[in-house]
Amino acid sequence: MTPITIPAHEVGVIRVFALSMTDTEAHALKDNPGTINTALGADVDAEQVEIFPLSDLEGVGLAGYLIEGNAVPQDQIAPDRAKIDRLGGWVLIVFSRAFGGTATTLTPDPALTLIGTYGEVRTDWSVTETVTSEAAKPYSAPQGTTKKKPSDAAMSGRIATVVLILLGLFTWAMIWIAG
């Protein structure tokens, strides 16, 4: 298979591979994280790789799992939908977090077939409109405002606390003198 280049600091990309192997081989790949590195031809974080039989997705399907479970937009799945729906056996899904932010080149084993590379829906944090209310302006508090005086209850609580501390000190001093 052609090497796959992963850029440094890649975020939100999912790569789906079909596994052309027996159930026993697929189980061995799933159960031994070291074999995942061998199969992908690169060091990856095995915790960020999923390997499972498509029969586990009965009722949802791989396309549904990618769309609903991993936030892949439907329009990204659409070109590969027929191919995804025909798949059987096992799949291997590699998330960008598997590369730890470092540039990597995958040289997958011939038993792995890249089905597609998809991007997760990312939140758009850009501002589309300007907030014009007075409250949004910096230092919008009315000029000349004074600090609010503490309530009578707050003052009484402070006085009571000071009296209790002094009473405790006085009691301790009496015990110390008597002892």
Short mmCIF file of N, CA and C in Angstrom, two decimals:
data_model
loop_
_atom_site.label_atom_id
_atom_site.label_comp_id
_atom_site.label_asym_id
_atom_site.label_seq_id
_atom_site.Cartn_x
_atom_site.Cartn_y
_atom_site.Cartn_z
N MET A 1 0.84 -1.18 0.00
CA MET A 1 0.00 0.00 0.00
C MET A 1 0.89 1.25 0.00
N THR A 2 0.41 2.29 -0.60
CA THR A 2 1.12 3.57 -0.64
C THR A 2 1.25 4.13 0.76
N PRO A 3 2.41 4.67 1.11
CA PRO A 3 2.56 5.28 2.43
C PRO A 3 1.58 6.43 2.63
N ILE A 4 1.13 6.60 3.85
CA ILE A 4 0.18 7.65 4.21
C ILE A 4 0.90 8.61 5.14
N THR A 5 0.99 9.87 4.73
CA THR A 5 1.69 10.87 5.53
C THR A 5 0.71 11.58 6.46
N ILE A 6 1.06 11.59 7.73
CA ILE A 6 0.25 12.27 8.75
C ILE A 6 1.01 13.53 9.15
N PRO A 7 0.42 14.71 8.97
CA PRO A 7 1.12 15.94 9.35
C PRO A 7 1.19 16.10 10.88
N ALA A 8 2.18 16.86 11.32
CA ALA A 8 2.31 17.16 12.74
C ALA A 8 1.08 17.95 13.20
N HIS A 9 0.67 17.72 14.41
CA HIS A 9 -0.44 18.44 15.06
C HIS A 9 -1.79 18.23 14.37
N GLU A 10 -1.95 17.12 13.68
CA GLU A 10 -3.24 16.82 13.05
C GLU A 10 -4.28 16.59 14.14
N VAL A 11 -5.47 17.13 13.93
CA VAL A 11 -6.55 17.01 14.91
C VAL A 11 -7.85 16.68 14.17
N GLY A 12 -8.64 15.79 14.74
CA GLY A 12 -9.99 15.54 14.25
C GLY A 12 -10.10 14.76 12.97
N VAL A 13 -9.10 13.95 12.64
CA VAL A 13 -9.16 13.14 11.41
C VAL A 13 -9.29 11.67 11.80
N ILE A 14 -10.14 10.97 11.08
CA ILE A 14 -10.38 9.55 11.33
C ILE A 14 -10.06 8.79 10.05
N ARG A 15 -9.25 7.74 10.17
CA ARG A 15 -8.92 6.89 9.02
C ARG A 15 -9.53 5.52 9.26
N VAL A 16 -10.26 5.03 8.26
CA VAL A 16 -10.94 3.74 8.37
C VAL A 16 -10.28 2.75 7.43
N PHE A 17 -9.86 1.62 7.98
CA PHE A 17 -9.24 0.55 7.21
C PHE A 17 -10.10 -0.71 7.31
N ALA A 18 -10.26 -1.41 6.19
CA ALA A 18 -10.87 -2.74 6.20
C ALA A 18 -9.74 -3.74 6.45
N LEU A 19 -10.02 -4.77 7.23
CA LEU A 19 -9.02 -5.80 7.52
C LEU A 19 -9.32 -7.04 6.69
N SER A 20 -8.36 -7.44 5.89
CA SER A 20 -8.49 -8.67 5.10
C SER A 20 -7.75 -9.77 5.85
N MET A 21 -8.39 -10.25 6.90
CA MET A 21 -7.78 -11.29 7.73
C MET A 21 -8.86 -12.11 8.40
N THR A 22 -8.45 -13.26 8.91
CA THR A 22 -9.39 -14.15 9.58
C THR A 22 -9.78 -13.54 10.93
N ASP A 23 -10.84 -14.09 11.51
CA ASP A 23 -11.27 -13.64 12.84
C ASP A 23 -10.15 -13.83 13.86
N THR A 24 -9.43 -14.93 13.77
CA THR A 24 -8.34 -15.22 14.70
C THR A 24 -7.24 -14.17 14.57
N GLU A 25 -6.88 -13.81 13.34
CA GLU A 25 -5.84 -12.80 13.12
C GLU A 25 -6.30 -11.43 13.61
N ALA A 26 -7.57 -11.12 13.34
CA ALA A 26 -8.11 -9.83 13.76
C ALA A 26 -8.16 -9.74 15.29
N HIS A 27 -8.57 -10.84 15.95
CA HIS A 27 -8.57 -10.86 17.42
C HIS A 27 -7.16 -10.67 17.96
N ALA A 28 -6.18 -11.32 17.34
CA ALA A 28 -4.79 -11.19 17.78
C ALA A 28 -4.31 -9.75 17.62
N LEU A 29 -4.71 -9.10 16.53
CA LEU A 29 -4.35 -7.71 16.30
C LEU A 29 -4.99 -6.81 17.37
N LYS A 30 -6.24 -7.09 17.66
CA LYS A 30 -6.97 -6.29 18.66
C LYS A 30 -6.40 -6.48 20.06
N ASP A 31 -6.04 -7.70 20.39
CA ASP A 31 -5.61 -8.03 21.76
C ASP A 31 -4.15 -7.73 22.04
N ASN A 32 -3.36 -7.43 21.03
CA ASN A 32 -1.93 -7.18 21.23
C ASN A 32 -1.57 -5.82 20.64
N PRO A 33 -1.48 -4.78 21.49
CA PRO A 33 -1.19 -3.43 20.98
C PRO A 33 0.08 -3.33 20.15
N GLY A 34 1.07 -4.16 20.41
CA GLY A 34 2.32 -4.11 19.63
C GLY A 34 2.10 -4.48 18.18
N THR A 35 1.17 -5.37 17.92
CA THR A 35 0.92 -5.77 16.53
C THR A 35 0.22 -4.66 15.73
N ILE A 36 -0.44 -3.74 16.43
CA ILE A 36 -1.08 -2.61 15.73
C ILE A 36 0.01 -1.75 15.08
N ASN A 37 1.11 -1.52 15.82
CA ASN A 37 2.22 -0.74 15.25
C ASN A 37 2.80 -1.44 14.02
N THR A 38 2.93 -2.75 14.10
CA THR A 38 3.46 -3.51 12.97
C THR A 38 2.51 -3.42 11.77
N ALA A 39 1.21 -3.59 12.04
CA ALA A 39 0.23 -3.56 10.95
C ALA A 39 0.16 -2.19 10.28
N LEU A 40 0.31 -1.11 11.07
CA LEU A 40 0.25 0.23 10.50
C LEU A 40 1.60 0.72 10.00
N GLY A 41 2.67 0.04 10.40
CA GLY A 41 4.00 0.43 9.96
C GLY A 41 4.50 1.70 10.62
N ALA A 42 4.01 1.99 11.82
CA ALA A 42 4.44 3.19 12.55
C ALA A 42 4.07 3.02 14.02
N ASP A 43 4.74 3.78 14.87
CA ASP A 43 4.41 3.77 16.30
C ASP A 43 3.20 4.67 16.53
N VAL A 44 2.14 4.07 17.07
CA VAL A 44 0.92 4.81 17.38
C VAL A 44 0.48 4.46 18.79
N ASP A 45 -0.38 5.31 19.35
CA ASP A 45 -0.98 5.04 20.65
C ASP A 45 -2.16 4.08 20.42
N ALA A 46 -1.99 2.84 20.83
CA ALA A 46 -3.00 1.81 20.57
C ALA A 46 -4.34 2.13 21.24
N GLU A 47 -4.32 3.00 22.26
CA GLU A 47 -5.57 3.40 22.92
C GLU A 47 -6.44 4.26 22.00
N GLN A 48 -5.84 4.81 20.96
CA GLN A 48 -6.56 5.67 20.03
C GLN A 48 -6.85 4.97 18.70
N VAL A 49 -6.85 3.64 18.76
CA VAL A 49 -7.16 2.81 17.60
C VAL A 49 -8.28 1.86 18.00
N GLU A 50 -9.28 1.75 17.16
CA GLU A 50 -10.38 0.81 17.42
C GLU A 50 -10.33 -0.30 16.38
N ILE A 51 -10.50 -1.53 16.85
CA ILE A 51 -10.57 -2.69 15.97
C ILE A 51 -11.78 -3.49 16.40
N PHE A 52 -12.70 -3.73 15.47
CA PHE A 52 -13.90 -4.48 15.83
C PHE A 52 -14.55 -5.08 14.59
N PRO A 53 -15.35 -6.14 14.80
CA PRO A 53 -16.09 -6.71 13.66
C PRO A 53 -17.29 -5.82 13.34
N LEU A 54 -17.60 -5.68 12.08
CA LEU A 54 -18.73 -4.86 11.68
C LEU A 54 -20.06 -5.42 12.19
N SER A 55 -20.07 -6.70 12.52
CA SER A 55 -21.29 -7.28 13.07
C SER A 55 -21.66 -6.64 14.41
N ASP A 56 -20.69 -6.01 15.09
CA ASP A 56 -20.98 -5.30 16.34
C ASP A 56 -21.84 -4.06 16.10
N LEU A 57 -21.88 -3.60 14.86
CA LEU A 57 -22.63 -2.38 14.54
C LEU A 57 -23.97 -2.67 13.89
N GLU A 58 -24.48 -3.86 14.13
CA GLU A 58 -25.75 -4.26 13.53
C GLU A 58 -26.84 -3.25 13.90
N GLY A 59 -27.57 -2.81 12.90
CA GLY A 59 -28.63 -1.84 13.11
C GLY A 59 -28.16 -0.39 12.92
N VAL A 60 -26.88 -0.14 13.18
CA VAL A 60 -26.33 1.20 13.02
C VAL A 60 -25.49 1.26 11.76
N GLY A 61 -24.66 0.27 11.58
CA GLY A 61 -23.76 0.22 10.43
C GLY A 61 -22.56 1.12 10.63
N LEU A 62 -21.54 0.90 9.82
CA LEU A 62 -20.30 1.66 9.94
C LEU A 62 -20.55 3.14 9.62
N ALA A 63 -21.35 3.41 8.60
CA ALA A 63 -21.63 4.81 8.24
C ALA A 63 -22.32 5.52 9.41
N GLY A 64 -23.29 4.87 10.01
CA GLY A 64 -23.99 5.45 11.16
C GLY A 64 -23.07 5.66 12.34
N TYR A 65 -22.17 4.70 12.54
CA TYR A 65 -21.20 4.81 13.64
C TYR A 65 -20.29 6.01 13.43
N LEU A 66 -19.84 6.21 12.20
CA LEU A 66 -18.97 7.34 11.91
C LEU A 66 -19.72 8.67 12.03
N ILE A 67 -20.94 8.71 11.53
CA ILE A 67 -21.73 9.95 11.54
C ILE A 67 -22.21 10.27 12.95
N GLU A 68 -22.88 9.32 13.58
CA GLU A 68 -23.49 9.57 14.89
C GLU A 68 -22.50 9.42 16.04
N GLY A 69 -21.60 8.47 15.93
CA GLY A 69 -20.70 8.19 17.04
C GLY A 69 -19.40 8.96 17.01
N ASN A 70 -19.03 9.47 15.84
CA ASN A 70 -17.74 10.15 15.73
C ASN A 70 -17.82 11.51 15.05
N ALA A 71 -19.01 12.03 14.86
CA ALA A 71 -19.24 13.39 14.35
C ALA A 71 -18.63 13.63 12.97
N VAL A 72 -18.68 12.62 12.12
CA VAL A 72 -18.24 12.80 10.73
C VAL A 72 -19.45 13.30 9.95
N PRO A 73 -19.31 14.41 9.21
CA PRO A 73 -20.44 14.93 8.44
C PRO A 73 -20.90 13.94 7.36
N GLN A 74 -22.20 13.87 7.14
CA GLN A 74 -22.75 12.94 6.15
C GLN A 74 -22.19 13.19 4.75
N ASP A 75 -21.94 14.46 4.42
CA ASP A 75 -21.44 14.75 3.07
C ASP A 75 -20.04 14.21 2.85
N GLN A 76 -19.28 13.94 3.92
CA GLN A 76 -17.96 13.31 3.76
C GLN A 76 -18.10 11.81 3.53
N ILE A 77 -19.12 11.23 4.14
CA ILE A 77 -19.36 9.78 4.01
C ILE A 77 -19.99 9.45 2.65
N ALA A 78 -20.79 10.36 2.12
CA ALA A 78 -21.59 10.09 0.91
C ALA A 78 -20.78 9.50 -0.25
N PRO A 79 -19.59 10.02 -0.61
CA PRO A 79 -18.88 9.42 -1.74
C PRO A 79 -18.45 7.97 -1.51
N ASP A 80 -18.24 7.59 -0.26
CA ASP A 80 -17.80 6.23 0.06
C ASP A 80 -18.92 5.36 0.61
N ARG A 81 -20.15 5.86 0.62
CA ARG A 81 -21.27 5.17 1.28
C ARG A 81 -21.48 3.75 0.74
N ALA A 82 -21.46 3.58 -0.57
CA ALA A 82 -21.67 2.25 -1.16
C ALA A 82 -20.56 1.30 -0.73
N LYS A 83 -19.33 1.78 -0.76
CA LYS A 83 -18.19 0.96 -0.37
C LYS A 83 -18.29 0.58 1.11
N ILE A 84 -18.67 1.53 1.94
CA ILE A 84 -18.79 1.30 3.39
C ILE A 84 -19.90 0.29 3.67
N ASP A 85 -21.03 0.44 2.97
CA ASP A 85 -22.17 -0.45 3.21
C ASP A 85 -21.89 -1.88 2.74
N ARG A 86 -20.98 -2.08 1.79
CA ARG A 86 -20.65 -3.42 1.29
C ARG A 86 -19.62 -4.14 2.18
N LEU A 87 -18.96 -3.39 3.04
CA LEU A 87 -17.90 -3.99 3.86
C LEU A 87 -18.45 -5.09 4.76
N GLY A 88 -17.60 -6.06 5.03
CA GLY A 88 -17.91 -7.12 5.99
C GLY A 88 -16.65 -7.41 6.76
N GLY A 89 -16.73 -8.26 7.74
CA GLY A 89 -15.55 -8.62 8.52
C GLY A 89 -15.20 -7.60 9.56
N TRP A 90 -13.92 -7.25 9.62
CA TRP A 90 -13.39 -6.37 10.66
C TRP A 90 -12.91 -5.05 10.08
N VAL A 91 -12.92 -4.01 10.91
CA VAL A 91 -12.37 -2.71 10.53
C VAL A 91 -11.41 -2.23 11.61
N LEU A 92 -10.51 -1.36 11.20
CA LEU A 92 -9.57 -0.71 12.09
C LEU A 92 -9.75 0.79 11.88
N ILE A 93 -10.00 1.51 12.95
CA ILE A 93 -10.20 2.96 12.88
C ILE A 93 -9.07 3.63 13.67
N VAL A 94 -8.38 4.55 13.01
CA VAL A 94 -7.27 5.27 13.64
C VAL A 94 -7.66 6.73 13.79
N PHE A 95 -7.62 7.23 15.01
CA PHE A 95 -7.93 8.63 15.30
C PHE A 95 -6.63 9.45 15.32
N SER A 96 -6.71 10.72 15.01
CA SER A 96 -5.53 11.60 14.98
C SER A 96 -4.75 11.56 16.28
N ARG A 97 -5.44 11.41 17.40
CA ARG A 97 -4.75 11.37 18.71
C ARG A 97 -3.75 10.23 18.79
N ALA A 98 -3.87 9.23 17.93
CA ALA A 98 -2.96 8.09 17.95
C ALA A 98 -1.53 8.49 17.59
N PHE A 99 -1.36 9.63 16.93
CA PHE A 99 -0.04 10.04 16.48
C PHE A 99 0.64 11.01 17.44
N GLY A 100 -0.06 11.40 18.49
CA GLY A 100 0.52 12.25 19.53
C GLY A 100 1.01 13.59 19.03
N GLY A 101 0.44 14.10 17.97
CA GLY A 101 0.81 15.41 17.46
C GLY A 101 2.10 15.45 16.65
N THR A 102 2.71 14.27 16.42
CA THR A 102 3.95 14.25 15.66
C THR A 102 3.69 13.81 14.22
N ALA A 103 4.50 14.31 13.31
CA ALA A 103 4.40 13.90 11.91
C ALA A 103 4.77 12.42 11.83
N THR A 104 3.98 11.66 11.10
CA THR A 104 4.16 10.21 11.01
C THR A 104 3.89 9.76 9.58
N THR A 105 4.55 8.71 9.17
CA THR A 105 4.26 8.09 7.88
C THR A 105 3.83 6.66 8.15
N LEU A 106 2.60 6.34 7.73
CA LEU A 106 2.09 4.98 7.87
C LEU A 106 2.46 4.19 6.63
N THR A 107 2.90 2.97 6.84
CA THR A 107 3.11 2.03 5.73
C THR A 107 2.32 0.77 6.09
N PRO A 108 1.01 0.81 5.86
CA PRO A 108 0.14 -0.27 6.30
C PRO A 108 0.47 -1.62 5.65
N ASP A 109 0.23 -2.64 6.43
CA ASP A 109 0.36 -4.02 5.99
C ASP A 109 -0.61 -4.22 4.81
N PRO A 110 -0.30 -5.09 3.87
CA PRO A 110 -1.21 -5.33 2.74
C PRO A 110 -2.59 -5.84 3.17
N ALA A 111 -2.71 -6.37 4.38
CA ALA A 111 -4.01 -6.84 4.86
C ALA A 111 -4.93 -5.69 5.27
N LEU A 112 -4.41 -4.47 5.29
CA LEU A 112 -5.20 -3.29 5.63
C LEU A 112 -5.49 -2.51 4.36
N THR A 113 -6.76 -2.20 4.14
CA THR A 113 -7.16 -1.42 2.98
C THR A 113 -7.80 -0.13 3.46
N LEU A 114 -7.23 1.00 3.08
CA LEU A 114 -7.79 2.29 3.47
C LEU A 114 -9.12 2.49 2.77
N ILE A 115 -10.17 2.63 3.54
CA ILE A 115 -11.51 2.87 3.00
C ILE A 115 -11.74 4.36 2.81
N GLY A 116 -11.31 5.13 3.79
CA GLY A 116 -11.50 6.58 3.68
C GLY A 116 -10.87 7.32 4.84
N THR A 117 -10.67 8.61 4.61
CA THR A 117 -10.17 9.52 5.62
C THR A 117 -11.23 10.59 5.81
N TYR A 118 -11.66 10.78 7.04
CA TYR A 118 -12.79 11.68 7.32
C TYR A 118 -12.42 12.63 8.45
N GLY A 119 -13.01 13.81 8.40
CA GLY A 119 -12.78 14.81 9.44
C GLY A 119 -14.00 14.93 10.33
N GLU A 120 -13.75 15.04 11.62
CA GLU A 120 -14.83 15.25 12.58
C GLU A 120 -15.36 16.67 12.43
N VAL A 121 -16.63 16.88 12.77
CA VAL A 121 -17.20 18.21 12.76
C VAL A 121 -16.50 19.00 13.86
N ARG A 122 -16.00 20.15 13.50
CA ARG A 122 -15.29 21.00 14.45
C ARG A 122 -16.16 22.21 14.76
N THR A 123 -16.15 22.66 15.98
CA THR A 123 -16.91 23.83 16.37
C THR A 123 -16.27 25.07 15.76
N ASP A 124 -17.08 25.89 15.13
CA ASP A 124 -16.60 27.14 14.56
C ASP A 124 -16.72 28.22 15.62
N TRP A 125 -15.59 28.66 16.12
CA TRP A 125 -15.57 29.66 17.19
C TRP A 125 -15.43 31.08 16.66
N SER A 126 -15.46 31.25 15.34
CA SER A 126 -15.31 32.59 14.80
C SER A 126 -16.57 33.41 15.07
N VAL A 127 -16.38 34.70 15.22
CA VAL A 127 -17.48 35.61 15.51
C VAL A 127 -18.09 36.06 14.19
N THR A 128 -19.40 35.92 14.08
CA THR A 128 -20.06 36.29 12.83
C THR A 128 -20.77 37.62 12.94
N GLU A 129 -21.00 38.10 14.14
CA GLU A 129 -21.63 39.40 14.30
C GLU A 129 -21.00 40.13 15.48
N THR A 130 -21.04 41.41 15.42
CA THR A 130 -20.45 42.23 16.47
C THR A 130 -21.51 42.51 17.52
N VAL A 131 -21.13 42.35 18.77
CA VAL A 131 -22.04 42.65 19.87
C VAL A 131 -21.95 44.14 20.13
N THR A 132 -23.08 44.82 20.12
CA THR A 132 -23.07 46.28 20.23
C THR A 132 -23.73 46.80 21.50
N SER A 133 -24.15 45.95 22.38
CA SER A 133 -24.83 46.45 23.58
C SER A 133 -23.84 47.17 24.49
N GLU A 134 -24.36 48.05 25.32
CA GLU A 134 -23.53 48.81 26.25
C GLU A 134 -22.83 47.89 27.24
N ALA A 135 -23.51 46.82 27.64
CA ALA A 135 -22.95 45.90 28.63
C ALA A 135 -21.73 45.15 28.10
N ALA A 136 -21.60 45.05 26.78
CA ALA A 136 -20.48 44.32 26.19
C ALA A 136 -19.22 45.18 26.07
N LYS A 137 -19.36 46.47 26.28
CA LYS A 137 -18.22 47.37 26.16
C LYS A 137 -17.34 47.27 27.40
N PRO A 138 -16.03 47.41 27.22
CA PRO A 138 -15.14 47.36 28.38
C PRO A 138 -15.40 48.55 29.31
N TYR A 139 -15.31 48.30 30.59
CA TYR A 139 -15.48 49.34 31.61
C TYR A 139 -16.81 50.07 31.46
N SER A 140 -17.86 49.29 31.29
CA SER A 140 -19.16 49.89 31.05
C SER A 140 -19.93 50.19 32.34
N ALA A 141 -19.31 49.98 33.50
CA ALA A 141 -20.00 50.30 34.77
C ALA A 141 -20.20 51.80 34.84
N PRO A 142 -21.29 52.21 35.43
CA PRO A 142 -21.54 53.66 35.54
C PRO A 142 -20.40 54.33 36.30
N GLN A 143 -20.01 55.49 35.83
CA GLN A 143 -18.92 56.23 36.47
C GLN A 143 -19.38 56.74 37.83
N GLY A 144 -18.46 56.78 38.76
CA GLY A 144 -18.75 57.33 40.09
C GLY A 144 -19.49 56.37 40.99
N THR A 145 -19.56 55.09 40.63
CA THR A 145 -20.23 54.15 41.53
C THR A 145 -19.34 53.92 42.74
N THR A 146 -19.97 53.79 43.87
CA THR A 146 -19.23 53.57 45.11
C THR A 146 -19.44 52.14 45.56
N LYS A 147 -18.52 51.72 46.38
CA LYS A 147 -18.61 50.36 46.91
C LYS A 147 -19.78 50.28 47.88
N LYS A 148 -20.54 49.23 47.79
CA LYS A 148 -21.71 49.03 48.63
C LYS A 148 -21.29 48.79 50.08
N LYS A 149 -21.98 49.42 51.00
CA LYS A 149 -21.70 49.22 52.42
C LYS A 149 -22.18 47.84 52.84
N PRO A 150 -21.43 47.19 53.76
CA PRO A 150 -21.90 45.90 54.26
C PRO A 150 -23.21 46.06 55.02
N SER A 151 -24.04 45.02 54.96
CA SER A 151 -25.32 45.07 55.66
C SER A 151 -25.10 44.98 57.17
N ASP A 152 -26.16 45.32 57.92
CA ASP A 152 -26.08 45.24 59.39
C ASP A 152 -25.82 43.80 59.84
N ALA A 153 -26.40 42.84 59.14
CA ALA A 153 -26.20 41.42 59.50
C ALA A 153 -24.74 41.02 59.30
N ALA A 154 -24.13 41.50 58.23
CA ALA A 154 -22.73 41.17 57.97
C ALA A 154 -21.84 41.78 59.04
N MET A 155 -22.13 43.03 59.42
CA MET A 155 -21.33 43.68 60.48
C MET A 155 -21.50 42.96 61.81
N SER A 156 -22.73 42.55 62.14
CA SER A 156 -22.98 41.83 63.39
C SER A 156 -22.21 40.52 63.40
N GLY A 157 -22.17 39.84 62.28
CA GLY A 157 -21.43 38.57 62.19
C GLY A 157 -19.95 38.77 62.40
N ARG A 158 -19.40 39.85 61.84
CA ARG A 158 -17.97 40.14 62.02
C ARG A 158 -17.65 40.46 63.48
N ILE A 159 -18.50 41.25 64.11
CA ILE A 159 -18.29 41.60 65.52
C ILE A 159 -18.37 40.35 66.39
N ALA A 160 -19.36 39.48 66.12
CA ALA A 160 -19.50 38.25 66.90
C ALA A 160 -18.28 37.35 66.73
N THR A 161 -17.72 37.30 65.54
CA THR A 161 -16.53 36.48 65.30
C THR A 161 -15.35 37.01 66.10
N VAL A 162 -15.14 38.30 66.10
CA VAL A 162 -14.03 38.91 66.85
C VAL A 162 -14.20 38.64 68.34
N VAL A 163 -15.44 38.80 68.88
CA VAL A 163 -15.71 38.56 70.30
C VAL A 163 -15.41 37.11 70.66
N LEU A 164 -15.82 36.16 69.81
CA LEU A 164 -15.56 34.75 70.09
C LEU A 164 -14.06 34.44 70.09
N ILE A 165 -13.32 35.05 69.18
CA ILE A 165 -11.87 34.83 69.14
C ILE A 165 -11.23 35.38 70.42
N LEU A 166 -11.63 36.59 70.84
CA LEU A 166 -11.07 37.17 72.07
C LEU A 166 -11.44 36.35 73.29
N LEU A 167 -12.67 35.85 73.34
CA LEU A 167 -13.12 35.01 74.46
C LEU A 167 -12.31 33.72 74.51
N GLY A 168 -12.01 33.15 73.35
CA GLY A 168 -11.19 31.94 73.29
C GLY A 168 -9.78 32.20 73.78
N LEU A 169 -9.20 33.31 73.37
CA LEU A 169 -7.86 33.67 73.83
C LEU A 169 -7.83 33.90 75.34
N PHE A 170 -8.86 34.58 75.85
CA PHE A 170 -8.95 34.84 77.28
C PHE A 170 -9.05 33.53 78.06
N THR A 171 -9.87 32.59 77.58
CA THR A 171 -10.03 31.28 78.23
C THR A 171 -8.71 30.53 78.20
N TRP A 172 -8.02 30.53 77.09
CA TRP A 172 -6.74 29.85 76.98
C TRP A 172 -5.72 30.45 77.95
N ALA A 173 -5.70 31.79 78.04
CA ALA A 173 -4.77 32.45 78.97
C ALA A 173 -5.06 32.07 80.41
N MET A 174 -6.32 31.98 80.80
CA MET A 174 -6.70 31.60 82.16
C MET A 174 -6.27 30.16 82.47
N ILE A 175 -6.47 29.28 81.51
CA ILE A 175 -6.07 27.88 81.72
C ILE A 175 -4.56 27.79 81.83
N TRP A 176 -3.85 28.56 81.05
CA TRP A 176 -2.38 28.55 81.06
C TRP A 176 -1.85 29.10 82.39
N ILE A 177 -2.46 30.17 82.90
CA ILE A 177 -2.04 30.76 84.17
C ILE A 177 -2.34 29.79 85.32
N ALA A 178 -3.52 29.14 85.29
CA ALA A 178 -3.91 28.21 86.37
C ALA A 178 -3.09 26.94 86.34
N GLY A 179 -2.58 26.58 85.20
CA GLY A 179 -1.88 25.30 85.05
C GLY A 179 -0.47 25.37 85.38
#
